[in-house]
Coordinates of C-alpha atoms in Angstrom, one line a residue:
M1 CA -175.9 49.7 128.0
G2 CA -172.7 47.8 127.1
Q3 CA -172.6 44.4 128.8
K4 CA -169.0 43.3 128.9
V5 CA -167.8 40.2 130.6
H6 CA -164.9 40.4 133.0
P7 CA -161.8 39.1 131.2
Y8 CA -160.6 37.2 134.3
G9 CA -163.9 35.6 135.2
F10 CA -164.6 34.7 131.6
R11 CA -161.4 32.5 131.6
L12 CA -161.7 30.9 135.0
G13 CA -161.1 27.2 134.9
F14 CA -159.7 27.4 131.3
T15 CA -156.6 29.5 131.4
K16 CA -157.0 31.3 134.7
T17 CA -157.3 30.0 138.3
W18 CA -159.0 31.3 141.4
R19 CA -157.3 33.9 143.6
S20 CA -159.0 32.4 146.7
R21 CA -158.6 28.7 147.0
W22 CA -160.4 27.0 149.9
F23 CA -163.5 24.9 150.6
A24 CA -165.9 25.3 153.5
K25 CA -169.0 23.3 154.4
Q26 CA -170.0 25.9 156.9
D27 CA -169.2 29.6 157.8
Y28 CA -168.7 30.3 154.1
A29 CA -169.9 33.9 154.3
K30 CA -167.7 34.5 157.3
L31 CA -164.6 33.2 155.5
L32 CA -165.5 35.2 152.4
R33 CA -165.8 38.4 154.3
E34 CA -162.5 37.7 156.0
D35 CA -160.8 37.3 152.6
L36 CA -162.2 40.6 151.3
E37 CA -161.2 42.5 154.5
L38 CA -157.7 40.9 154.3
K39 CA -157.2 42.0 150.7
N40 CA -158.5 45.5 151.2
S41 CA -156.4 46.1 154.3
L42 CA -153.2 44.7 152.7
R43 CA -153.7 46.9 149.6
E44 CA -154.2 49.9 151.8
R45 CA -151.2 49.1 154.0
L46 CA -148.9 48.2 151.1
K47 CA -150.0 51.0 148.7
A48 CA -146.4 52.1 148.1
A49 CA -145.2 48.6 147.3
G50 CA -146.9 48.2 144.0
V51 CA -149.1 45.2 144.8
S52 CA -150.5 43.5 141.7
S53 CA -152.6 40.7 143.2
I54 CA -153.2 38.9 146.5
E55 CA -154.0 35.2 146.6
V56 CA -155.4 33.3 149.6
D57 CA -155.1 29.6 150.5
R58 CA -156.6 28.0 153.5
P59 CA -155.0 24.5 154.1
G60 CA -156.8 23.3 157.3
N61 CA -156.8 26.0 160.0
K62 CA -153.9 27.8 158.5
L63 CA -153.8 30.9 156.2
R64 CA -151.3 31.2 153.4
I65 CA -151.2 34.6 151.6
T66 CA -149.3 35.1 148.4
I67 CA -148.5 38.8 147.5
H68 CA -147.4 39.7 143.9
T69 CA -145.5 42.9 144.0
S70 CA -143.1 45.0 142.0
R71 CA -141.2 46.2 145.1
P72 CA -140.6 43.2 147.4
G73 CA -138.0 45.1 149.4
I74 CA -140.6 47.4 150.9
I75 CA -142.7 44.6 152.2
I76 CA -139.8 42.5 153.5
G77 CA -138.0 45.4 155.1
R78 CA -134.5 45.4 156.5
K79 CA -133.5 41.8 157.6
G80 CA -137.2 40.8 157.3
A81 CA -138.5 43.0 160.1
E82 CA -141.5 44.4 158.2
I83 CA -142.8 41.0 157.0
E84 CA -142.5 39.6 160.5
K85 CA -144.5 42.5 161.9
L86 CA -147.1 42.0 159.2
K87 CA -147.3 38.3 159.9
Q88 CA -147.9 38.9 163.6
D89 CA -150.6 41.5 162.9
L90 CA -152.5 39.2 160.6
A91 CA -152.2 36.2 163.0
K92 CA -153.6 38.4 165.8
K93 CA -156.4 39.6 163.7
T94 CA -157.5 36.3 162.1
K95 CA -156.5 34.0 165.1
R96 CA -154.8 31.6 162.6
E97 CA -151.3 30.6 161.7
V98 CA -150.3 32.9 158.9
F99 CA -147.7 32.2 156.2
I100 CA -146.8 35.0 153.7
D101 CA -145.1 34.4 150.3
I102 CA -143.7 37.3 148.3
Q103 CA -143.7 36.9 144.5
E104 CA -141.8 39.6 142.5
V105 CA -143.4 41.1 139.3
H106 CA -140.3 41.5 137.1
K107 CA -142.0 43.6 134.4
P108 CA -144.5 46.0 136.0
E109 CA -145.0 47.7 132.7
L110 CA -146.8 44.5 131.5
D111 CA -149.1 44.1 134.6
A112 CA -152.5 45.6 133.9
Q113 CA -153.2 46.4 137.5
L114 CA -149.9 48.2 138.0
V115 CA -150.3 50.1 134.8
S116 CA -153.7 51.4 135.8
E117 CA -152.5 52.4 139.2
S118 CA -149.6 54.3 137.8
I119 CA -152.0 56.2 135.5
A120 CA -154.2 57.0 138.5
L121 CA -151.2 58.3 140.5
Q122 CA -150.3 60.6 137.6
L123 CA -153.8 61.9 137.2
E124 CA -153.9 62.7 140.9
K125 CA -150.7 64.7 140.4
R126 CA -152.5 66.8 137.6
V127 CA -150.7 65.2 134.7
A128 CA -152.5 65.4 131.4
F129 CA -154.5 62.2 130.9
R130 CA -153.6 61.8 127.3
R131 CA -149.9 62.0 128.1
A132 CA -150.2 59.5 130.9
M133 CA -152.1 57.1 128.7
R134 CA -149.7 57.4 125.8
K135 CA -146.7 56.9 128.1
A136 CA -148.2 53.7 129.5
V137 CA -149.1 52.3 126.1
D138 CA -145.6 53.0 124.6
S139 CA -143.8 51.5 127.6
A140 CA -145.9 48.3 127.4
L141 CA -145.3 47.9 123.7
R142 CA -141.6 48.5 124.2
F143 CA -141.4 45.7 126.8
G144 CA -142.9 43.2 124.3
C145 CA -146.7 42.9 124.9
K146 CA -148.8 42.1 121.8
G147 CA -151.5 44.5 122.5
I148 CA -152.8 47.0 125.1
K149 CA -155.9 49.1 125.7
V150 CA -156.3 51.8 128.2
R151 CA -159.6 53.5 129.0
V152 CA -160.3 56.5 131.3
S153 CA -163.7 57.8 132.3
G154 CA -164.9 60.7 134.3
R155 CA -164.4 64.5 134.5
L156 CA -161.3 64.6 132.4
N157 CA -159.3 67.8 132.7
G158 CA -162.0 69.1 135.1
A159 CA -164.7 69.2 132.4
E160 CA -168.3 69.6 133.7
I161 CA -169.6 66.8 131.5
A162 CA -167.9 63.4 132.1
R163 CA -166.6 61.5 129.0
T164 CA -164.6 58.5 128.1
E165 CA -161.3 58.3 126.2
W166 CA -159.3 55.3 125.3
Y167 CA -156.2 54.2 123.4
L168 CA -155.6 50.8 121.7
Q169 CA -152.4 49.5 120.2
G170 CA -151.8 46.0 118.8
Q171 CA -154.1 43.1 119.1
L172 CA -156.7 42.5 121.8
P173 CA -158.8 39.3 121.2
L174 CA -161.3 39.5 124.1
H175 CA -163.4 36.7 122.7
T176 CA -160.6 34.2 122.5
L177 CA -160.5 32.0 125.5
R178 CA -156.9 30.8 125.1
A179 CA -155.7 34.4 124.9
D180 CA -153.7 35.5 128.0
I181 CA -155.3 38.8 128.7
D182 CA -154.5 40.7 132.0
Y183 CA -157.1 43.2 133.3
G184 CA -156.7 45.9 135.9
F185 CA -158.9 48.6 137.3
S186 CA -158.2 51.5 139.6
Q187 CA -159.6 54.9 140.6
A188 CA -158.0 58.4 140.7
Y189 CA -159.4 60.6 143.4
T190 CA -159.0 64.2 142.1
T191 CA -160.3 67.5 143.4
Y192 CA -163.1 67.6 140.8
G193 CA -164.2 64.0 141.0
V194 CA -163.3 60.3 140.7
I195 CA -161.8 59.1 137.4
G196 CA -161.8 55.4 136.6
I197 CA -159.0 53.7 134.7
K198 CA -159.3 50.3 133.0
C199 CA -156.4 48.5 131.4
W200 CA -156.2 45.4 129.2
V201 CA -152.9 43.8 128.3
Y202 CA -152.6 41.0 125.7
K203 CA -149.5 38.8 126.3
G204 CA -150.0 36.0 123.8
E205 CA -151.8 32.6 123.7
I206 CA -152.0 29.8 126.2
L207 CA -152.5 26.5 124.4
P208 CA -153.7 23.6 126.7
G209 CA -151.4 20.6 126.6
A210 CA -148.8 22.4 124.4
Q211 CA -146.3 25.1 124.7
G212 CA -148.0 28.5 124.7
R213 CA -147.1 31.2 122.4
G214 CA -146.6 34.1 124.8
L215 CA -144.0 36.7 125.7
R216 CA -141.4 34.1 126.8
N217 CA -141.2 32.7 123.3
E218 CA -139.7 34.5 120.4
P219 CA -142.2 36.4 118.3
E220 CA -143.3 34.7 115.1
P221 CA -141.9 36.3 111.9
R222 CA -144.6 38.1 109.9
R223 CA -142.9 37.6 106.6
A224 CA -140.4 35.2 105.0
P225 CA -136.8 35.6 106.1
R226 CA -134.7 37.8 103.9
P227 CA -132.4 35.8 101.5
D228 CA -128.6 36.0 101.9
R229 CA -127.3 38.7 99.7
D230 CA -123.8 37.4 99.5
R231 CA -125.0 34.0 98.3
D232 CA -127.2 35.6 95.6
R233 CA -124.3 37.8 94.5
D234 CA -122.0 34.9 94.1
R235 CA -124.6 32.9 92.2
D236 CA -125.2 35.9 89.8
R237 CA -121.4 36.2 89.3
D238 CA -121.1 32.6 88.3
R239 CA -123.9 32.9 85.8
R240 CA -122.2 35.9 84.2
D241 CA -118.9 34.1 83.9
R242 CA -120.4 31.0 82.4
S243 CA -120.1 31.1 78.6
P244 CA -123.4 30.6 76.7
R245 CA -124.0 27.2 75.2
P246 CA -125.0 26.8 71.5
A247 CA -128.6 26.0 70.9
F248 CA -127.7 23.1 68.5
V249 CA -124.9 20.5 68.9
S250 CA -123.8 18.4 66.0
D251 CA -124.2 14.7 66.6
V252 CA -121.6 12.1 65.8
A253 CA -123.9 10.8 63.0
G254 CA -123.9 14.2 61.4
G255 CA -127.4 15.3 62.3
A256 CA -128.2 18.4 64.3
V257 CA -129.6 17.7 67.8
Q258 CA -131.5 20.3 69.6
Q259 CA -130.7 20.7 73.4
A260 CA -133.4 20.7 76.0
P261 CA -135.0 24.0 76.8
G262 CA -133.4 24.2 80.2
E263 CA -130.0 23.6 78.8
M264 CA -130.3 26.3 76.1
A265 CA -128.5 29.5 76.8
R266 CA -130.8 32.3 77.7
Q267 CA -130.3 34.8 74.9
A268 CA -132.3 38.0 74.4
I269 CA -134.6 37.7 71.4
L270 CA -134.6 40.9 69.4
P271 CA -137.2 41.8 66.8
P272 CA -136.0 41.7 63.1
M273 CA -134.8 45.1 62.0
A274 CA -134.5 46.3 58.4
A275 CA -131.5 48.3 57.2
P276 CA -132.2 52.0 57.3
V277 CA -133.2 53.5 53.9
Q278 CA -131.7 56.8 53.0
P279 CA -134.0 59.4 51.5
A280 CA -133.9 60.1 47.8
W281 CA -132.2 63.4 48.0
K282 CA -129.3 61.8 49.9
Q283 CA -128.7 59.1 47.4
E284 CA -125.8 59.9 45.0
T285 CA -126.2 59.1 41.4
K286 CA -123.1 57.3 40.0
P287 CA -122.5 57.0 36.2
E288 CA -122.8 53.5 35.1
A289 CA -119.4 52.1 33.9
A290 CA -119.3 50.7 30.3
E291 CA -119.1 47.0 30.2
P292 CA -115.8 45.7 28.9
T293 CA -116.1 44.2 25.3
A294 CA -114.5 40.8 24.7
P295 CA -111.9 40.5 21.9
P296 CA -113.2 39.0 18.6
A297 CA -112.8 35.3 18.4
T298 CA -110.2 33.9 15.8
P299 CA -110.5 30.6 14.1
E300 CA -108.3 27.8 15.4
G301 CA -106.2 27.5 12.2
E302 CA -105.3 31.2 12.0
K303 CA -102.8 32.8 14.3
S304 CA -102.9 36.3 15.2
E305 CA -100.1 38.4 14.0

């Protein structure tokens, strides 16, 4: 069977941090179970708020919960009434002082967990799975991600035999540790069975000790910038207007001095062509004119009469 490492656990301590941050010398199992129950109950209670992730901190005997959501208004409520009620319920349940922080997810189309949950919600509403997957992939690419992969498994379209289908667009370097890859998983509970949805979103690279190349930076150009057309047009016009220089320049002493090859004017070299010869039947025969005869010479002493 395929043995694939979880993209989040693979990068823990390198580019990712833990979502539960506390230390316990005793009662570790009790605190771990409390964390899991808190996260499950909050996800179930805030299902309509688009919760991406929940982080838990335990400074001393206190409990600090950070909720990343795409709809913070639903959790906060009118004048903060809902969040106060939630804080009191958690404090009563855990018997600790509870602090709740709300972090807004500005681009839910680039959050893998929210993308998978949106696909699951569409599948439960009997939307075609290929259409839902393609819509999620296109919207993520439109918002600037460098690569996305969506995979659905189960009884797709109610088929008796379960199968797996997936879409991949762009880059997805799963073996690169510095790659910022977000992973999400959710399930769609349909009338004919459970369909699992996995989503991977590649957002760029995180370089340790340097500025990472991610979505916040401008994308790198894949080819050289296009030259300025106006500048090239003016340069070509200057070349046409410039008169060609002669290949040889007469020196002051009278000798011919050849110019450097770069200074010689670029002239087209044509092959030597002979004059066209007319066929024999076109040549006109002209009578040869009689050569004029010179008058006879007379001696110097005699004069011609």
